[in-house]
Coordinates of C-alpha atoms and ligand atoms in Angstrom, one line a residue:
M3 CA 106.8 58.8 14.2
E4 CA 104.4 57.1 15.3
E5 CA 101.6 59.1 17.5
L6 CA 100.0 57.5 20.9
N7 CA 97.7 59.2 23.2
G8 CA 99.2 62.2 22.3
T9 CA 102.9 61.4 23.3
D10 CA 105.6 61.9 20.6
L11 CA 107.8 59.5 21.4
P12 CA 107.5 55.5 19.8
V13 CA 105.7 53.1 22.3
I14 CA 107.5 49.9 22.6
D15 CA 105.1 47.2 23.9
L16 CA 107.1 44.7 25.9
S17 CA 104.4 42.5 26.0
L18 CA 105.1 41.7 22.1
F19 CA 108.7 40.7 22.9
S20 CA 110.1 37.1 24.6
S21 CA 112.1 37.0 27.0
K22 CA 113.7 33.6 26.5
N23 CA 115.7 34.4 23.0
V24 CA 115.1 35.2 19.5
D25 CA 115.5 34.3 15.5
Q26 CA 115.9 36.5 12.7
N27 CA 112.3 36.1 11.9
Q28 CA 111.8 38.6 15.0
L29 CA 115.3 40.4 15.2
E30 CA 113.2 41.8 11.8
S31 CA 109.5 42.3 12.7
H32 CA 107.9 45.2 13.2
E33 CA 108.9 45.8 17.2
F34 CA 112.5 45.1 16.7
N35 CA 112.6 47.9 14.0
K36 CA 111.1 50.3 15.5
L37 CA 113.3 49.8 18.9
R38 CA 116.1 49.5 16.7
Q39 CA 115.0 52.9 14.4
A40 CA 114.6 55.0 18.3
C41 CA 117.9 53.8 20.0
Q42 CA 119.8 55.2 16.4
E43 CA 117.2 58.4 15.7
L44 CA 116.1 59.7 18.3
G45 CA 117.7 57.8 21.8
F46 CA 114.9 57.7 23.6
F47 CA 111.9 55.7 23.3
L48 CA 108.6 54.8 25.5
V49 CA 108.0 50.9 27.6
I50 CA 104.6 49.5 28.0
N51 CA 103.5 46.4 29.5
H52 CA 106.8 46.9 31.6
G53 CA 105.4 44.2 34.2
V54 CA 106.0 47.2 37.2
D55 CA 102.7 46.9 39.4
A56 CA 101.2 50.7 39.5
T57 CA 100.0 50.4 42.6
L58 CA 102.9 50.7 44.0
I59 CA 105.1 53.3 41.9
Q60 CA 101.6 55.3 42.7
S61 CA 102.7 54.9 46.2
V62 CA 106.4 55.1 46.1
E63 CA 104.9 58.7 44.4
C64 CA 103.4 60.0 47.4
R65 CA 106.7 58.4 50.0
I66 CA 108.7 60.4 47.5
R67 CA 106.5 63.7 47.7
D68 CA 105.8 63.4 51.8
M69 CA 110.0 63.1 51.7
F70 CA 110.2 66.5 49.4
A71 CA 108.1 68.0 52.4
L72 CA 110.4 67.5 55.1
P73 CA 112.1 70.8 55.8
A74 CA 115.4 71.4 54.4
E75 CA 117.2 71.1 57.5
I76 CA 116.3 67.9 57.8
K77 CA 117.0 66.7 53.9
N78 CA 120.0 68.5 53.9
R79 CA 121.0 65.0 57.1
A80 CA 121.1 63.0 54.1
I81 CA 124.5 65.1 52.5
F82 CA 126.3 62.5 51.4
P83 CA 130.0 62.9 50.6
I84 CA 129.5 60.3 48.2
F85 CA 128.7 61.2 44.0
N86 CA 125.8 60.8 42.8
T87 CA 124.4 60.0 46.4
G88 CA 122.1 61.2 48.7
Y89 CA 120.8 65.0 49.0
G90 CA 120.3 66.9 46.5
P91 CA 119.6 70.6 46.9
S92 CA 118.5 72.0 44.2
V93 CA 121.3 74.7 41.9
V94 CA 119.7 77.7 40.2
D95 CA 122.6 79.0 38.1
D96 CA 121.2 83.2 37.1
V97 CA 124.0 83.4 34.2
A98 CA 123.3 80.2 32.5
K99 CA 119.5 80.9 33.7
D100 CA 118.8 77.3 34.5
S101 CA 118.8 74.6 37.2
I102 CA 119.3 72.0 38.5
P103 CA 115.7 70.5 40.7
E104 CA 116.3 69.0 43.9
N105 CA 117.1 65.3 44.5
M106 CA 118.1 62.5 46.8
S107 CA 120.0 59.5 45.0
F108 CA 119.8 56.3 46.2
P109 CA 121.8 53.7 44.7
W110 CA 121.1 50.6 45.0
D111 CA 123.8 47.7 45.7
H112 CA 126.4 49.6 45.1
L113 CA 128.6 53.1 46.2
L114 CA 126.4 52.7 49.4
P115 CA 125.1 49.0 49.8
N116 CA 122.0 49.4 51.9
S117 CA 121.4 53.1 50.7
V118 CA 117.6 53.4 50.9
E119 CA 118.2 52.1 54.8
K120 CA 121.0 54.5 55.4
I121 CA 119.3 57.6 53.4
S122 CA 116.1 57.2 55.8
A123 CA 118.1 56.9 58.7
K124 CA 119.0 60.5 58.6
L125 CA 115.6 61.2 57.6
W126 CA 113.4 59.5 60.1
P127 CA 115.9 59.1 62.5
Q128 CA 112.8 57.0 64.5
G129 CA 112.3 54.5 61.4
N130 CA 110.3 54.4 58.3
P131 CA 110.1 51.0 57.7
A132 CA 107.1 50.8 55.0
F133 CA 109.4 53.6 53.4
C134 CA 112.0 51.1 53.0
E135 CA 110.1 48.4 52.1
E136 CA 108.4 50.1 49.4
L137 CA 111.6 51.9 48.1
N138 CA 113.1 48.8 47.7
A139 CA 109.9 46.4 46.4
Y140 CA 110.3 49.2 43.9
G141 CA 113.9 48.8 42.9
A142 CA 113.5 45.4 42.2
Q143 CA 111.1 45.3 40.5
I144 CA 113.0 48.2 37.4
K145 CA 116.4 45.7 38.5
E146 CA 114.7 43.3 37.2
L147 CA 113.2 45.7 34.4
S148 CA 116.2 47.1 33.5
H149 CA 117.5 43.0 32.9
R150 CA 114.6 42.4 29.7
I151 CA 115.6 45.9 28.5
L152 CA 119.5 45.5 28.1
K153 CA 118.8 42.3 26.5
L154 CA 116.7 43.4 24.0
L155 CA 119.3 46.2 23.4
V156 CA 121.9 43.7 23.3
W157 CA 119.7 42.1 21.0
S158 CA 119.0 44.8 18.7
L159 CA 122.7 45.8 17.9
G160 CA 122.9 41.7 16.5
V161 CA 125.3 41.2 19.8
D162 CA 124.8 37.3 21.1
V163 CA 123.8 37.9 24.8
S164 CA 125.4 34.9 26.0
S165 CA 129.1 36.5 24.7
Q166 CA 131.7 37.9 27.0
S167 CA 131.0 41.5 25.7
A168 CA 127.0 41.3 26.8
S169 CA 126.9 38.9 29.8
E170 CA 129.4 41.4 31.8
L171 CA 126.8 44.6 31.4
F172 CA 124.4 41.1 33.3
E173 CA 127.4 41.0 35.8
K174 CA 128.9 44.1 37.0
S175 CA 125.9 46.6 36.3
F176 CA 124.0 48.3 39.3
G177 CA 121.1 51.0 39.8
N178 CA 120.9 53.8 41.3
V179 CA 117.4 55.8 42.0
R180 CA 117.7 59.9 41.2
M181 CA 113.8 61.3 43.0
N182 CA 114.5 64.9 41.0
Y183 CA 111.3 67.8 42.4
Y184 CA 110.9 70.4 40.0
D185 CA 109.5 73.2 41.8
K186 CA 105.8 75.6 40.7
C187 CA 107.7 78.8 41.0
T188 CA 103.8 79.5 38.8
D189 CA 105.1 82.6 37.6
K190 CA 107.4 81.9 36.1
E191 CA 109.1 79.3 33.4
M192 CA 112.1 77.1 34.7
I193 CA 114.4 74.8 32.8
S194 CA 116.9 72.2 33.7
K195 CA 120.2 72.6 32.7
A196 CA 120.4 70.3 29.3
H197 CA 122.4 67.3 29.9
T198 CA 122.7 63.7 28.5
D199 CA 123.5 61.1 30.8
V200 CA 126.4 58.9 32.1
S201 CA 124.4 55.9 31.6
F202 CA 123.9 53.5 30.0
F203 CA 120.5 53.6 29.7
T204 CA 117.7 55.4 31.7
I205 CA 113.9 54.7 32.4
L206 CA 112.9 57.2 33.7
Y207 CA 108.7 57.9 35.9
Q208 CA 107.4 61.1 35.5
D209 CA 104.7 62.5 37.1
D210 CA 101.4 64.0 35.0
I211 CA 102.8 67.4 34.6
G212 CA 104.6 67.3 31.4
G213 CA 107.7 69.3 30.9
L214 CA 110.7 66.7 29.5
Q215 CA 112.2 67.6 26.1
I216 CA 115.3 65.8 23.8
R217 CA 117.1 67.7 21.1
T218 CA 117.1 66.0 17.9
K219 CA 119.2 65.2 15.3
Q220 CA 118.0 68.3 13.9
G221 CA 118.7 70.3 16.7
K222 CA 114.5 71.1 17.7
W223 CA 113.2 70.6 21.3
M224 CA 110.9 68.1 20.7
D225 CA 107.7 67.5 24.1
S226 CA 107.8 64.7 25.8
K227 CA 104.6 64.4 26.7
P228 CA 103.8 61.9 29.6
L229 CA 101.8 58.5 28.6
P230 CA 100.0 57.1 31.6
G231 CA 101.6 53.8 32.9
S232 CA 104.5 54.0 30.5
F233 CA 108.6 54.6 31.2
V234 CA 110.8 57.0 29.0
I235 CA 114.2 54.9 28.1
N236 CA 116.7 56.7 27.0
V237 CA 120.0 56.1 25.8
G238 CA 123.5 57.4 27.9
D239 CA 126.6 57.9 27.4
I240 CA 128.0 54.3 27.5
L241 CA 125.5 52.7 26.0
Q242 CA 126.5 55.3 22.7
M243 CA 129.6 54.3 22.8
W244 CA 129.6 50.1 23.8
S245 CA 127.7 50.5 20.3
N246 CA 130.5 52.2 18.4
G247 CA 128.4 55.1 18.0
R248 CA 124.7 53.0 16.4
N249 CA 123.4 54.3 19.1
R250 CA 122.6 58.0 20.7
S251 CA 122.8 59.2 23.3
A252 CA 120.9 62.7 23.4
E253 CA 120.7 65.9 25.1
H254 CA 117.4 66.6 27.0
R255 CA 115.8 69.3 29.6
V256 CA 112.3 69.7 31.8
V257 CA 110.9 72.8 31.2
Y258 CA 108.6 73.2 34.6
G259 CA 107.7 76.3 37.0
R260 CA 104.3 76.6 35.7
S261 CA 102.4 74.0 37.7
N262 CA 100.4 74.2 40.2
R263 CA 102.4 71.2 41.4
N264 CA 106.3 70.1 42.0
R265 CA 107.4 68.2 39.2
L266 CA 108.6 64.4 40.4
S267 CA 110.2 62.0 38.6
M268 CA 112.8 58.8 38.7
A269 CA 115.2 57.7 37.2
Y270 CA 116.5 54.5 36.8
F271 CA 119.9 54.7 36.0
F272 CA 121.5 51.2 33.9
D273 CA 125.4 52.4 35.3
L274 CA 127.9 50.1 35.7
P275 CA 130.4 50.3 38.6
D276 CA 134.5 53.1 38.0
E277 CA 136.6 50.4 36.7
F278 CA 134.8 48.8 33.6
E279 CA 136.2 49.4 31.1
I280 CA 134.0 50.7 27.5
R281 CA 134.6 48.8 24.7
C282 CA 133.2 48.0 21.9
P283 CA 132.2 43.8 21.2
K284 CA 133.6 43.3 18.1
E285 CA 130.5 43.0 16.1
M286 CA 129.8 46.8 16.2
I287 CA 133.4 47.3 14.6
D288 CA 134.1 46.6 10.7
Q289 CA 135.2 48.3 7.5
E290 CA 131.7 50.7 7.7
H291 CA 131.7 51.2 11.2
P292 CA 136.0 52.1 12.3
Q293 CA 136.2 52.1 16.4
L294 CA 135.1 55.7 16.9
Y295 CA 136.3 55.8 20.7
K296 CA 139.6 55.0 22.6
V297 CA 138.7 52.7 25.2
V298 CA 138.0 54.1 28.5
T299 CA 137.0 53.2 31.8
K300 CA 133.7 54.1 33.2
G301 CA 135.7 55.9 36.1
D302 CA 136.9 57.9 33.1
T303 CA 133.5 59.3 32.3
V304 CA 133.1 60.2 35.2
A305 CA 136.3 62.4 35.7
Y306 CA 135.6 64.4 33.0
F307 CA 131.5 65.0 33.8
K308 CA 133.0 65.9 37.1
K309 CA 135.2 68.4 36.1
V310 CA 133.0 69.4 33.2
G311 CA 129.2 69.2 35.3
P312 CA 126.3 68.4 32.6
N313 CA 127.3 68.5 29.5
M314 CA 126.7 66.7 25.7
A315 CA 129.2 66.0 24.8
T316 CA 130.8 62.7 26.6
P317 CA 131.2 59.8 23.9
Q318 CA 132.5 62.9 21.8
H319 CA 135.7 63.4 24.2
F320 CA 136.7 60.4 23.6
R321 CA 136.5 60.1 20.2
L322 CA 139.9 58.6 18.8
Q323 CA 139.9 61.2 15.5
Ligands
LIG408 C1 117.9 62.7 34.4 C2 116.9 63.6 33.8 C3 114.1 64.0 33.2 C4 112.8 64.1 34.4 O1 117.2 62.8 35.8 O2 119.1 62.6 34.4 O3 117.0 63.8 32.8 O4 112.1 63.9 34.1 N1 115.4 63.5 34.0 O5 113.1 64.2 35.7
LIG409 NI1 119.1 63.0 32.3

């Protein structure tokens, strides 16, 4: 695997791909092969030259740090009785010796429409238009990036982007941004709960503190060192199922606590609504690749997640044999 600037993950340069169409030559190019291999072997890669404004990212990071610095009684006002929406205080599991970081989720155009305005109104009743404006601008830019990445993922699997199977991904998907805030404990190391993402794929911004680890096929924990200016992309459970097991939704976790600053990450889950049927395209099934998973809805996978908690067994649970 290639090494670049101290990171362990394959780096995909998005400026090398045309956004319009691809021909057979491009599909067999070095960059496409690298992407395909990253999705199949590791389930994680980095993207650079992604088009999201660096100044905006920096500014949003400051605003989110300020948000988490609010007193607990204010943040608690942003708890919503909707899955993956609003504030979640940190949870430390003393038995399993792991944790869930403090988090705040903004489901963009689903679950809770205008979630940025609604959540910010709970935190700042006097209003915070700059927070809303910047966060919405960030969401819009990441959404655009997510569609570029989806196109590449679909192409890399040899599926026609204008097919019914692919078009419905573009039409029905929505984004949910989850901000994670990991406490500096300084005296001890903490580990967040290992899990795979229930998303189709995830676009993750992490600050410069580091700590993200990915479980390789060989079962080893591998460090993913932050590469300034990049986003981490990972295959989620739904993509693993949609690709009939070709792409790998990898287990990951964060080791943190020893820094003198709290660690911040912003995960954009490229997601599908509960009624979406996870049915792999016909191109994914042949003699060599018999259908691996039952056709279930996204809601079925969420129900399983809610039952067992963060886990690494969702696709396995829905296997046919
Ligand atoms: C997540 C996640 C990793 C990180 O939010 O699902 O895995 O670096 N986050 O915070
Ligand atoms: Ni995750």
